[in-house]
Coordinates of C-alpha atoms in Angstrom, one line a residue:
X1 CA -37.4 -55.3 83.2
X2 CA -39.5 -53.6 81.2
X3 CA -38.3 -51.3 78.2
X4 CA -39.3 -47.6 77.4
X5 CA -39.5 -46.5 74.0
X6 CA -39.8 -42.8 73.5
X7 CA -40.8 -41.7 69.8
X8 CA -40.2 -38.5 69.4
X9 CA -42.8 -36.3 67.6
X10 CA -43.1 -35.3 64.2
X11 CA -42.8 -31.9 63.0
X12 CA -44.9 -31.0 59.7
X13 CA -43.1 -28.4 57.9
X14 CA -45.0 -26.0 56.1
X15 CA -44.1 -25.5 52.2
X16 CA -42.0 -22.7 51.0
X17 CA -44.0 -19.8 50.1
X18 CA -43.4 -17.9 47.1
X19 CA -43.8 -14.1 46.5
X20 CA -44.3 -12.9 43.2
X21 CA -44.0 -9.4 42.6
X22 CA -46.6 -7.8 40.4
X23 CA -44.8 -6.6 37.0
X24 CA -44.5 -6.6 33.5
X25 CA -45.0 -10.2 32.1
X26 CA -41.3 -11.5 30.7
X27 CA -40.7 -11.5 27.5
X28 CA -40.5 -14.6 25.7
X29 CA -39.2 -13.5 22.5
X30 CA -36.0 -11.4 23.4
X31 CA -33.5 -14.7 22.9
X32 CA -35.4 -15.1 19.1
X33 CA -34.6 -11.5 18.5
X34 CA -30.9 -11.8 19.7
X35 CA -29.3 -13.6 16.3
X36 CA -30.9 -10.2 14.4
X37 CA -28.6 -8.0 16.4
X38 CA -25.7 -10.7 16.5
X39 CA -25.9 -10.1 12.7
X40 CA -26.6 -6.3 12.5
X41 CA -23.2 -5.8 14.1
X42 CA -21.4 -8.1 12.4
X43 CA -22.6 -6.0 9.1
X44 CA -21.1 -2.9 11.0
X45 CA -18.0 -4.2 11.6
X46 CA -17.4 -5.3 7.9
X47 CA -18.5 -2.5 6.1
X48 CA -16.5 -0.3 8.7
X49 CA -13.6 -2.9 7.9
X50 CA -13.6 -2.3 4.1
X51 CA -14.1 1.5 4.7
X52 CA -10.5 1.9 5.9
X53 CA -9.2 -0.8 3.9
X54 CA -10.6 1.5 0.6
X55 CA -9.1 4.5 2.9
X56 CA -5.7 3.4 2.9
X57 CA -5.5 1.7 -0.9
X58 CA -6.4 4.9 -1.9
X59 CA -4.0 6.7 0.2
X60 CA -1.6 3.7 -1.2
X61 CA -2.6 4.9 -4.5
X62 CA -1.6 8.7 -4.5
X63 CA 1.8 7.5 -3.7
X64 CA 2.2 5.5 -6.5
X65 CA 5.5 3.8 -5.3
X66 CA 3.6 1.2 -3.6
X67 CA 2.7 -0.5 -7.5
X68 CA 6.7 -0.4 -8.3
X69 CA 7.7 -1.8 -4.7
X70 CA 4.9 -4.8 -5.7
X71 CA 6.2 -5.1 -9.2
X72 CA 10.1 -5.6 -7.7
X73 CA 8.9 -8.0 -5.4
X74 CA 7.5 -10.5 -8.4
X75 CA 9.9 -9.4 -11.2
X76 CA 13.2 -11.0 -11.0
X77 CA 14.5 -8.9 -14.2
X78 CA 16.2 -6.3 -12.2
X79 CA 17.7 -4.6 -15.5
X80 CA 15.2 -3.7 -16.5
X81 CA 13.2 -2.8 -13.3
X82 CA 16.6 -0.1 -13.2
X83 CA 16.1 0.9 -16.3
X84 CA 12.3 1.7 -15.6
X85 CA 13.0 3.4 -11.8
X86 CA 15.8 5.6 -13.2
X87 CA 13.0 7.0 -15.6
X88 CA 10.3 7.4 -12.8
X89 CA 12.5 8.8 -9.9
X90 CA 12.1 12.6 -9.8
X91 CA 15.4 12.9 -7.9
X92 CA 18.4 10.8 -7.4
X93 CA 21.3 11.3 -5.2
X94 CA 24.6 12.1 -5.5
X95 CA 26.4 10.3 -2.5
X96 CA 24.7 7.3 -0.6
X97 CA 25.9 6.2 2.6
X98 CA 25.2 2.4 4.1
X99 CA 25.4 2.3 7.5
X100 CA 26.2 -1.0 9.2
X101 CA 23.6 -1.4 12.2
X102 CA 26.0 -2.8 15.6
X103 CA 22.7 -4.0 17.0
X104 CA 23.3 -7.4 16.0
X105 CA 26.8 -7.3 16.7
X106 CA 26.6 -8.0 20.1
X107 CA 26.2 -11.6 18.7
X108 CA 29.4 -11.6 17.2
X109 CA 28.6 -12.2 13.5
X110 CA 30.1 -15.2 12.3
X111 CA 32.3 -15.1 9.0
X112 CA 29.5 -15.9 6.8
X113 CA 27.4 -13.4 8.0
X114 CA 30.4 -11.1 7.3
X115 CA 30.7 -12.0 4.0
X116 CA 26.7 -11.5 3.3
X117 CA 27.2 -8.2 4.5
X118 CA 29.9 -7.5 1.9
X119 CA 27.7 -9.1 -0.7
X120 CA 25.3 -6.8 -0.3
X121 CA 27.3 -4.0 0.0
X122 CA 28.3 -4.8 -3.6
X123 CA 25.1 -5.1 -4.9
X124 CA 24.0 -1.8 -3.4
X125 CA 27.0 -0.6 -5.6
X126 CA 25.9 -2.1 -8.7
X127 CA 21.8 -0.7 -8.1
X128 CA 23.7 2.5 -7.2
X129 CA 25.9 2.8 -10.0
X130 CA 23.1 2.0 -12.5
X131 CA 21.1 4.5 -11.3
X132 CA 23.3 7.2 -11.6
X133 CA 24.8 7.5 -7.6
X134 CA 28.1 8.7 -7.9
X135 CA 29.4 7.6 -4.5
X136 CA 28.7 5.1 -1.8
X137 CA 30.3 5.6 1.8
X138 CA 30.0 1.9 4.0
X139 CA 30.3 2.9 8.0
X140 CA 30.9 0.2 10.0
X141 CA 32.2 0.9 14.0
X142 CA 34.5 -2.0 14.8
X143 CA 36.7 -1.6 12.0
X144 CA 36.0 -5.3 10.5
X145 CA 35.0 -4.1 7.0
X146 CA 37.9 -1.7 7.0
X147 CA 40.1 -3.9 7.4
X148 CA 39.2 -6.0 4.3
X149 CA 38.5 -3.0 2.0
X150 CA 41.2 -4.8 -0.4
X151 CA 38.7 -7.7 -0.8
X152 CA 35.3 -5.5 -0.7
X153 CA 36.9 -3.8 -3.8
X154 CA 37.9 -6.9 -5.6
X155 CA 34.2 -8.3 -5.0
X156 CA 32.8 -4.9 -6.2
X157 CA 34.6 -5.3 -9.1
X158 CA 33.5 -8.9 -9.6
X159 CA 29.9 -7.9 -9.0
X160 CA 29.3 -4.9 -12.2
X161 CA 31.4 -7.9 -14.4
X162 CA 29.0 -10.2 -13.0
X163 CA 25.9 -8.0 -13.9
X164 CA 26.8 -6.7 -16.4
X165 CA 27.1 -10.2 -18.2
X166 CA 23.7 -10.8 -16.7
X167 CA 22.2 -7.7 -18.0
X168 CA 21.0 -9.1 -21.3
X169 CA 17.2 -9.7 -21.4
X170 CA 15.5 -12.8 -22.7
X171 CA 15.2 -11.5 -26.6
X172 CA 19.0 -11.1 -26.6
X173 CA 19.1 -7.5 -26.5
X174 CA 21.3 -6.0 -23.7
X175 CA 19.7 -3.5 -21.6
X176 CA 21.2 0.2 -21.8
X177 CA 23.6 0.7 -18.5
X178 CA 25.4 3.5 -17.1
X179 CA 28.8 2.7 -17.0
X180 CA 31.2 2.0 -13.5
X181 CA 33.9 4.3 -14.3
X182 CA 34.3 7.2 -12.0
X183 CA 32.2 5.1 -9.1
X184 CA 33.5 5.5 -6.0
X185 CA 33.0 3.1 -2.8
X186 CA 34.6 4.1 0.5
X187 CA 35.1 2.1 3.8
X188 CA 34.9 4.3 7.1
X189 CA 35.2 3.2 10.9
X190 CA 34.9 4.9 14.1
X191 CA 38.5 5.7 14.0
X192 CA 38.6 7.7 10.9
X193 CA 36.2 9.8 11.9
X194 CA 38.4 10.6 15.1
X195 CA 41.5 10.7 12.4
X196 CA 39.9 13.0 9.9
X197 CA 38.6 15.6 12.4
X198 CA 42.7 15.7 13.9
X199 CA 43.8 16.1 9.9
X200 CA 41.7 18.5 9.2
X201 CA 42.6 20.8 12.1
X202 CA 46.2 20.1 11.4
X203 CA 45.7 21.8 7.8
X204 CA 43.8 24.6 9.4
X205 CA 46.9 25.5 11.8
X206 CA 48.7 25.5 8.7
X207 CA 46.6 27.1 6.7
X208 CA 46.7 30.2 9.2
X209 CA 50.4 30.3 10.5
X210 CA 52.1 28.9 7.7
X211 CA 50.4 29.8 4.3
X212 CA 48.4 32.9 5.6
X213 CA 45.2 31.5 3.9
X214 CA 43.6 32.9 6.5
X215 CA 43.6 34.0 9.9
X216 CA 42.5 32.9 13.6
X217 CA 39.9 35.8 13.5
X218 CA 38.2 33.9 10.0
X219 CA 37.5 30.6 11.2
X220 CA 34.0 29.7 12.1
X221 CA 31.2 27.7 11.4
X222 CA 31.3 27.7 7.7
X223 CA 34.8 28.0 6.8
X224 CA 34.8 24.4 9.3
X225 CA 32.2 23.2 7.5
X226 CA 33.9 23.6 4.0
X227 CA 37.1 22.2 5.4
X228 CA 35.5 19.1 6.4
X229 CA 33.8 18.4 3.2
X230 CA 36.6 19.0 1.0
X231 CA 37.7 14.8 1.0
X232 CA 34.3 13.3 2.1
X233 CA 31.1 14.7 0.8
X234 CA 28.1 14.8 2.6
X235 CA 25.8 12.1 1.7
X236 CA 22.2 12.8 0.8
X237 CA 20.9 9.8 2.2
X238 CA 22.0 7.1 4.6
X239 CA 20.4 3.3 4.6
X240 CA 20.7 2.0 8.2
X241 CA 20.8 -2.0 7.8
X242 CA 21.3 -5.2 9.8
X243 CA 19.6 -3.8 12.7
X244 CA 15.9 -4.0 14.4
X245 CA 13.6 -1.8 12.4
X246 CA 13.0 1.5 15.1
X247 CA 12.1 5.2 15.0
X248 CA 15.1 6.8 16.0
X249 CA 18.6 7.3 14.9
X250 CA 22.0 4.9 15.3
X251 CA 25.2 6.4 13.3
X252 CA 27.7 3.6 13.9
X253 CA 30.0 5.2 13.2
X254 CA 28.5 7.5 10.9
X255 CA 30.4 11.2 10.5
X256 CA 28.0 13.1 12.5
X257 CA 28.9 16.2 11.0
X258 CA 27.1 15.0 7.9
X259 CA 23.6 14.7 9.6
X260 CA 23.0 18.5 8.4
X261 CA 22.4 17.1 4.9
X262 CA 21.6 13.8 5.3
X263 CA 18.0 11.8 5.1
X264 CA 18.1 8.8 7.2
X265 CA 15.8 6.1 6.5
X266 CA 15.5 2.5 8.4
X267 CA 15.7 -0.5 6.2
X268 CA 13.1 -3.1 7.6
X269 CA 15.2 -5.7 7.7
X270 CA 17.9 -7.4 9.8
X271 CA 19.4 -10.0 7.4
X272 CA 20.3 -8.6 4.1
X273 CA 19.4 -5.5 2.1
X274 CA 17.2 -6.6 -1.6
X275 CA 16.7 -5.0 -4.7
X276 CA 12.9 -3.9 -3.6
X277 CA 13.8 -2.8 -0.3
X278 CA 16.5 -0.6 -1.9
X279 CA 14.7 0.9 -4.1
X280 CA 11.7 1.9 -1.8
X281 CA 14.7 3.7 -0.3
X282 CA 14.8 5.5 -3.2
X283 CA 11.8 5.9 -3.6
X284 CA 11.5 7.7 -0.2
X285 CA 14.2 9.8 -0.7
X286 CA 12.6 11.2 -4.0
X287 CA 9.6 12.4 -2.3
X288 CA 11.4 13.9 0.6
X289 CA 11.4 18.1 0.4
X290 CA 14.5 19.4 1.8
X291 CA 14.5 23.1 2.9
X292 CA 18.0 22.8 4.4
X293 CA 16.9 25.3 7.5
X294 CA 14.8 27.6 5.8

């Protein structure tokens, strides 16, 4: 039996065939070229870099309270960095009012987070009182400070001892402070403010059909105004602490019928209030124009 073997035919393929289209030749040198622009904008972006930093130092600089915020923040003789702000502030306030933030309080603050909180507020009332603030009004909504205001007022008391034994500088010569007497700290929560509005209507309807101070006809705007002001003064400026730093406004408990008067300013910080973050408070306060509605 006899065996066919079929070989099956080879196919030449052809090369590929290239078409090159007539045009510029390519240039060779474009990558060497490439670090020289790399570079050019990296020049750009520097000096545009420096321009606004010089920009905003010299913005910084017609300020001026940048320098004394930097100096608080690396001096730790805060005497004297009193003595030298009381000078250099053009205006100080009367009444200051702390406001205690509630954003953290979903948390439930633990007692010694409570009782930093009431450190602070008696240092504020020692910066205050050397300064020349008259008054400082605590709000605080759940009631939690109020209801230790006999211990807030023992520590207050501890804390201008305190300082003032402090307040001697290095050379041994004590440096000149205003005196406590006459300060005045107040505790407020969200009740009082419900309590004081019902008193003070009380005294009105006496007032008109009792002592015929006046009559139904006379109340309005003002004479409410001047009623409610009579016990609690309205505070120039209010420090809102212990909560996230934000652009708008929480009272906590804050009288809002004081807002008319008041400048409110955020402190930037959630834990505790410092001498340099205090004072830039100030600071702010003593630049701020108030037309009062006009």
């Amino acid at each position: 039996m006899s065996t066919h073997v079929t070989k099956r035919s080879k196919q030449v393929l052809d090369p590929p065939q290239f078409h090159v289209r007539p045009g510029p030749a390519p240039d060779l040198h474009r990558f060497e070229r490439q670090p020289q622009h790399w570079m050019a904008g990296r020049i750009a972006l520097t000096l545009l870099h420096w321009a606004f930093a010089l920009w905003t130092l010299i913005k910084a600089w017609s300020s001026r309270s940048w320098i004394f915020i930097l100096q608080h923040v690396i001096s730790r003789d805060i005497p004297k960095a009193i003595e030298t702000d009381r000078a250099r502030l053009t205006k100080i306030p009367h009444h200051l009012a702390v406001i205690v933030s509630q954003e953290q309080a979903w948390t439930n603050r633990s007692p010694a987070q409570w009782d930093a909180i009431i450190h602070d507020i008696c240092n504020t009332c020692v910066w205050s009182s050397e300064l020349g603030i008259k008054e400082v009004s605590v709000f605080e909504q759940s009631g939690y400070l109020k209801r230790r205001e006999s211990h807030i007022q023992k520590q207050r008391a501890k804390a201008f001892e305190e300082y003032h034994m402090c307040s001697t500088g290095s050379n041994g010569s004590s440096v000149q402070s205003t005196p406590s007497k006459g300060f005045k700290l107040s505790i407020f929560a969200l009740e009082d403010g419900k309590n004081y509005v019902a008193q003070v209507t009380k005294q009105m309807a006496v007032a008109v059909t009792e002592e015929d101070r006046f009559t139904s006809d006379n109340i309005n705007v003002q004479l409410v105004d001047k009623w409610m002001s009579e016990r609690i003064s309205e505070p120039e400026i209010a420090m809102i602490c212990y909560g996230t730093a934000h652009n708008y406004i929480e009272l906590s408990g804050f009288f809002p019928w004081h807002m008319r008067l008041t400048e409110f300013i955020n402190i930037p910080s959630h834990k505790s209030i410092s001498y340099p973050l205090f004072i830039r408070a100030m600071y702010n306060y003593s630049k701020v124009e108030q037309r009062f509605g006009r």
